[in-house]
JSON list of C-alpha atoms in Angstrom, two decimals:
[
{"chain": "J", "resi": 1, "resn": "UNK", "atom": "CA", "xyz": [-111.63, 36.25, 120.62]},
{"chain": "J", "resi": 2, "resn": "UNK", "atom": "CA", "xyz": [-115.34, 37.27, 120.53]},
{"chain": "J", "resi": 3, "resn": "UNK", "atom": "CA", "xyz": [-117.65, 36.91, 123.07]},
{"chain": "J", "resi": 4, "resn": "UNK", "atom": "CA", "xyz": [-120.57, 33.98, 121.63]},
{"chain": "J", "resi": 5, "resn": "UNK", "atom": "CA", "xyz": [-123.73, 34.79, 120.18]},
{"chain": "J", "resi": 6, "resn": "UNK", "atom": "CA", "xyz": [-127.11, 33.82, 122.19]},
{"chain": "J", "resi": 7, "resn": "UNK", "atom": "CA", "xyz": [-127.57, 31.06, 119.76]},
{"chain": "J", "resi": 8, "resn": "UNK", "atom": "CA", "xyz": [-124.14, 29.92, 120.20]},
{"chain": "J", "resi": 9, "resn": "UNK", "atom": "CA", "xyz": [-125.21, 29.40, 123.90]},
{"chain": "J", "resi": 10, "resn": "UNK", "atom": "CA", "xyz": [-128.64, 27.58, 122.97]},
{"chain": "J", "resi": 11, "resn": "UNK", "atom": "CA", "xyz": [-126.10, 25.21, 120.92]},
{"chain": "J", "resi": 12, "resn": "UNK", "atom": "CA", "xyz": [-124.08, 24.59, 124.31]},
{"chain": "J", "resi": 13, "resn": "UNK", "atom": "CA", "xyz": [-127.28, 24.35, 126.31]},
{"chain": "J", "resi": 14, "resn": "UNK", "atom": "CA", "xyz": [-128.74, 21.69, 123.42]},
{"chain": "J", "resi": 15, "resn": "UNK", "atom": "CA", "xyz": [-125.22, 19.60, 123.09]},
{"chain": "J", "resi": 16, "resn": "UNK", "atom": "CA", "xyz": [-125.42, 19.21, 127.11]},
{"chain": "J", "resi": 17, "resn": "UNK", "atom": "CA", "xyz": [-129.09, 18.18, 127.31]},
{"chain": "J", "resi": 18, "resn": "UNK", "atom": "CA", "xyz": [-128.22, 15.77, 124.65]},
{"chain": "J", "resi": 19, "resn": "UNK", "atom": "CA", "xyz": [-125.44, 14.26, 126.48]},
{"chain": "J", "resi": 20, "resn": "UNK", "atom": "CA", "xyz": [-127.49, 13.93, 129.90]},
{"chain": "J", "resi": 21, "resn": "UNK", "atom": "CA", "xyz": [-129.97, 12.20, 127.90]},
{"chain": "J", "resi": 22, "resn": "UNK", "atom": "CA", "xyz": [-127.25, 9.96, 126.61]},
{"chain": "J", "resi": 23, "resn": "UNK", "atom": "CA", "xyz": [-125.67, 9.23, 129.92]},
{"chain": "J", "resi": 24, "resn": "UNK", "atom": "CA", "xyz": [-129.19, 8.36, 131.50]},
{"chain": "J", "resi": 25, "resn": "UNK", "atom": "CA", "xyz": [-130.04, 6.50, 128.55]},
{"chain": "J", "resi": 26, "resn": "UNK", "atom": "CA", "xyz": [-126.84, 4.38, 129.38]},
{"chain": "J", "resi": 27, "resn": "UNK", "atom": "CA", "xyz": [-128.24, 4.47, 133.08]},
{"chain": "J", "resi": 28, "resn": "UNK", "atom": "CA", "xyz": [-131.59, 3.24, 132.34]},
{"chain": "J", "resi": 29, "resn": "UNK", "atom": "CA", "xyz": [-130.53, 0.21, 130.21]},
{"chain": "J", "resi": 30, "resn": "UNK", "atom": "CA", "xyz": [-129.45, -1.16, 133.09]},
{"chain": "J", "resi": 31, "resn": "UNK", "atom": "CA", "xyz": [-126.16, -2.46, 131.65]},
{"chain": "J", "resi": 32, "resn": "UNK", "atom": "CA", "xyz": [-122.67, -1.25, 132.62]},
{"chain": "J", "resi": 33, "resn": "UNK", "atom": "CA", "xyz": [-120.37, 0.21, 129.98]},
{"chain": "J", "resi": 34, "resn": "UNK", "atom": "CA", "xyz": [-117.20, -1.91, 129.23]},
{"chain": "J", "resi": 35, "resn": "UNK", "atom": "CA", "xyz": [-114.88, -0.01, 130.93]},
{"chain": "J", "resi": 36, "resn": "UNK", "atom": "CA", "xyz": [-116.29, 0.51, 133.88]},
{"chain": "J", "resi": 37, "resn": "UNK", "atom": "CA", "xyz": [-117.89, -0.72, 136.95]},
{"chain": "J", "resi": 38, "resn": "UNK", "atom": "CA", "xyz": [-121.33, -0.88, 139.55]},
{"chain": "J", "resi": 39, "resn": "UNK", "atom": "CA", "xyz": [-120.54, 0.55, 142.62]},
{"chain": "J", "resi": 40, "resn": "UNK", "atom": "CA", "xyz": [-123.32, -0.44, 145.19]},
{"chain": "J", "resi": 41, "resn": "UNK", "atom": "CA", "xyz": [-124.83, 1.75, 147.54]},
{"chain": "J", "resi": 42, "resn": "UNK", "atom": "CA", "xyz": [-124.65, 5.16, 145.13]},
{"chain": "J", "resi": 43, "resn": "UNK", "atom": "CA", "xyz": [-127.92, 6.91, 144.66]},
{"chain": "J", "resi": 44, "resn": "UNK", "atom": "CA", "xyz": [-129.19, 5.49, 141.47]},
{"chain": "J", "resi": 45, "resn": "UNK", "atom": "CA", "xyz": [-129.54, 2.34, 143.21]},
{"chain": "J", "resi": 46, "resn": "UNK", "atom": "CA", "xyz": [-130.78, 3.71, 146.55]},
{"chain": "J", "resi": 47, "resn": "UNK", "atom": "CA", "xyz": [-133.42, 5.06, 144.18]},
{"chain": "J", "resi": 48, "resn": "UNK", "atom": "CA", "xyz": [-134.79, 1.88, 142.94]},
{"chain": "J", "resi": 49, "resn": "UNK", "atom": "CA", "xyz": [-133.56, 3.40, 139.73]},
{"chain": "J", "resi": 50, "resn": "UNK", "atom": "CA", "xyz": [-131.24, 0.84, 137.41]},
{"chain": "J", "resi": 51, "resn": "UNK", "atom": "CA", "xyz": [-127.91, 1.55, 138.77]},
{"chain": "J", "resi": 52, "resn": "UNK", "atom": "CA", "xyz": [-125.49, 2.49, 135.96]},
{"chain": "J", "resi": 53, "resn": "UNK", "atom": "CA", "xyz": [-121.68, 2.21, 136.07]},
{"chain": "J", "resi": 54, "resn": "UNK", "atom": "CA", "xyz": [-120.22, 5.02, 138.37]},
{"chain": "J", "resi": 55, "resn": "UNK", "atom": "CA", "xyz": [-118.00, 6.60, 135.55]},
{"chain": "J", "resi": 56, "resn": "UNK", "atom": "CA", "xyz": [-121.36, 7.35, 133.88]},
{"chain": "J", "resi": 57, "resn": "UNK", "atom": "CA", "xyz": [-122.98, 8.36, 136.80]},
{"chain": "J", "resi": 58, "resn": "UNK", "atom": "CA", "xyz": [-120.83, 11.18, 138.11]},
{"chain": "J", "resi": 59, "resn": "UNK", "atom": "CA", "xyz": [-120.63, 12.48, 134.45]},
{"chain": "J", "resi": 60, "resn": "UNK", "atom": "CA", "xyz": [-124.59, 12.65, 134.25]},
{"chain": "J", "resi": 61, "resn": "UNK", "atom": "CA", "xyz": [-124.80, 14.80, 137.70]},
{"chain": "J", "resi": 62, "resn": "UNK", "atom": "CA", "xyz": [-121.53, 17.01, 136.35]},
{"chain": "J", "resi": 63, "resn": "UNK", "atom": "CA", "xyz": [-123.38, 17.58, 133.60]},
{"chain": "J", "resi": 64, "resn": "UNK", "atom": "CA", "xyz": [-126.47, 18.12, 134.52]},
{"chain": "J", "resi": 65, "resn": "UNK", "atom": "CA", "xyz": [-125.08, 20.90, 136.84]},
{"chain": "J", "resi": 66, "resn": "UNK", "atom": "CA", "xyz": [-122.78, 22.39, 133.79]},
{"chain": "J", "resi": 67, "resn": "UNK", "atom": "CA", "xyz": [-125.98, 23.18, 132.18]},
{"chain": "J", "resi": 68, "resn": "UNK", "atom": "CA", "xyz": [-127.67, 24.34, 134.78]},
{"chain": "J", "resi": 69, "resn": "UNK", "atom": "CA", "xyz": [-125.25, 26.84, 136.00]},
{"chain": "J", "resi": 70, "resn": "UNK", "atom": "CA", "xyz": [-124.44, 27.93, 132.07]},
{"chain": "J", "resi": 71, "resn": "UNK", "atom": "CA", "xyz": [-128.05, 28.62, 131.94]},
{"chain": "J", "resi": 72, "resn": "UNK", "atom": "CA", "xyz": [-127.94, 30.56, 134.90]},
{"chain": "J", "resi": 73, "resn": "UNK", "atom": "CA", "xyz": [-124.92, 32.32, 134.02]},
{"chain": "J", "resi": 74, "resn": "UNK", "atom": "CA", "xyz": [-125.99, 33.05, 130.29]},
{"chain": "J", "resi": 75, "resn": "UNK", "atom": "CA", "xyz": [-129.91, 33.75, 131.02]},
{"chain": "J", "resi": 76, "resn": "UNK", "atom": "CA", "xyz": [-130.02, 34.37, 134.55]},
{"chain": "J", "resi": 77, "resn": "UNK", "atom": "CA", "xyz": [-133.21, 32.09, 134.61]},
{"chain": "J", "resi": 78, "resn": "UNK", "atom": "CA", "xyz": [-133.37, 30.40, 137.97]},
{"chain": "J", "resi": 79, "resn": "UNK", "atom": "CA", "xyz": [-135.46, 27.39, 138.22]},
{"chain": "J", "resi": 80, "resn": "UNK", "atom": "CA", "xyz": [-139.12, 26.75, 140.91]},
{"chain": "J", "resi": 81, "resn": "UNK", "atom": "CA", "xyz": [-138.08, 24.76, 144.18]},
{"chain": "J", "resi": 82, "resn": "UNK", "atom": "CA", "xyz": [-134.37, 24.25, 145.16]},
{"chain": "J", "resi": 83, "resn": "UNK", "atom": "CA", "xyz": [-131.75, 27.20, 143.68]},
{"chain": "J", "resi": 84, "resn": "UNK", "atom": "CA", "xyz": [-129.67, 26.22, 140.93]},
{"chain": "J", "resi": 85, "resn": "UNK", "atom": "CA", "xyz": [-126.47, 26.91, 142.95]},
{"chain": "J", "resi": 86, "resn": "UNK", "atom": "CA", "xyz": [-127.85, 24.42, 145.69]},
{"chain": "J", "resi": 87, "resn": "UNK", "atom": "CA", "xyz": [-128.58, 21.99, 142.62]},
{"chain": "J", "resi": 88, "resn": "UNK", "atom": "CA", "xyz": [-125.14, 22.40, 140.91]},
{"chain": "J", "resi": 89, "resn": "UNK", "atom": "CA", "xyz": [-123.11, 21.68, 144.76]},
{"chain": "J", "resi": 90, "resn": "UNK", "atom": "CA", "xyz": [-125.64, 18.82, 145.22]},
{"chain": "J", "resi": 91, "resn": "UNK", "atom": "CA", "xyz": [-124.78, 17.47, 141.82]},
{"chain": "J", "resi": 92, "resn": "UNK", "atom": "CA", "xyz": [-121.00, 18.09, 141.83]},
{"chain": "J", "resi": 93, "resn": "UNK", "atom": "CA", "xyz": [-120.57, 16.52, 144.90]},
{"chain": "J", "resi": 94, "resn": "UNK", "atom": "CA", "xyz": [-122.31, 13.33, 144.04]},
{"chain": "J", "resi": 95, "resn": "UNK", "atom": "CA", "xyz": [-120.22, 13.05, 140.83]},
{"chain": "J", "resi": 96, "resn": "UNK", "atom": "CA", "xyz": [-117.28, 13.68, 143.31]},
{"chain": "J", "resi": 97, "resn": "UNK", "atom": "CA", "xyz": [-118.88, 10.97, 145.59]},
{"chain": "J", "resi": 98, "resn": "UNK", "atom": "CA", "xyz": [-118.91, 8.17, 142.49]},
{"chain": "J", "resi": 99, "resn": "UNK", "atom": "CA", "xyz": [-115.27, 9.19, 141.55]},
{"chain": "J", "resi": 100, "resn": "UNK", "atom": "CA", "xyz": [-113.97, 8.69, 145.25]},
{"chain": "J", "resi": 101, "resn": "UNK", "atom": "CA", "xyz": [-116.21, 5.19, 145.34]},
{"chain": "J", "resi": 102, "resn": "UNK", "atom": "CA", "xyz": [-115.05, 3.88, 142.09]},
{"chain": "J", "resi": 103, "resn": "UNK", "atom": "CA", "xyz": [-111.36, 5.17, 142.76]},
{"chain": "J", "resi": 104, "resn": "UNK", "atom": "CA", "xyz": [-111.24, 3.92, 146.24]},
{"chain": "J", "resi": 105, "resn": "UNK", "atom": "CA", "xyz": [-113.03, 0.11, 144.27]},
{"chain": "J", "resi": 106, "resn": "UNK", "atom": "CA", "xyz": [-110.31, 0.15, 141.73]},
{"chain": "J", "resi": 107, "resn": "UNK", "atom": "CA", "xyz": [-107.51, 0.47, 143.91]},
{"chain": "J", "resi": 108, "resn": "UNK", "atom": "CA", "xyz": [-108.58, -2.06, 146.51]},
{"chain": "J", "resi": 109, "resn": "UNK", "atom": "CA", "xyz": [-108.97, -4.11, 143.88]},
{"chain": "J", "resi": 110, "resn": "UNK", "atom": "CA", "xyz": [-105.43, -3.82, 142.55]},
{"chain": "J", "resi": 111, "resn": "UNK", "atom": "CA", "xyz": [-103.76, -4.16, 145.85]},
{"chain": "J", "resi": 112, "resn": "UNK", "atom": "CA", "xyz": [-105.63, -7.41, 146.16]},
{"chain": "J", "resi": 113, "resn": "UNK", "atom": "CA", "xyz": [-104.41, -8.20, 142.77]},
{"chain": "J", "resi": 114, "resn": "UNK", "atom": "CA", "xyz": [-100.80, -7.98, 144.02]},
{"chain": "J", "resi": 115, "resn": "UNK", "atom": "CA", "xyz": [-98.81, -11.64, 144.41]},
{"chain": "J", "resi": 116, "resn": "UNK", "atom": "CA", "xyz": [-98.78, -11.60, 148.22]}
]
């Protein structure tokens, strides 16, 4: 297996920015995909932004911080203001915050589900 190219990474780095601006294009409509679900109180709403479902949510800060730290890792660029590391644990663990929320959601809502 050979090690990629530079342009091989610009192609990762361009296929991620494209997804992020998917994901917050799904955000910023303001509607909630099909299969998932609005989970109040999560930062895009805090925001004032047009909260988006959580699935969708924690996948836009994941990714945003997978392209981040490839950059990083691939061009050792680091970006003005807050360090990329600091950016990618702030991201990951609000993705890991909208996981736990919707997971916690879901459940509670099957157990209530459940002929008593």
């Amino acid at each position: 297996m050979k090690r990629p190219t530079p342009q091989e990474w610009d192609d990762v780095l361009a296929m991620l920015m494209e997804v992020q601006r998917t994901l917050s294009a799904s955000i910023d409509s303001g509607v909630v995909e099909d299969h998932d679900q609005h989970v109040l109180g999560l930062p895009s709403g805090v925001e004032g932004a047009a909260p988006g479902g959580a699935r969708i949510e924690a996948a836009l800060h994941a990714v945003r911080s997978a392209r981040h730290l490839v950059r990083q890792a691939v061009q050792g660029k680091e970006l003005p203001g807050v360090p990329i590391l600091d950016r990618a644990q702030k991201d990951l663990a609000i993705a890991g915050g909208y996981v736990a929320t919707v997971w916690t959601t879901e459940l509670d809502q099957r157990v209530n589900q459940r002929p008593r």
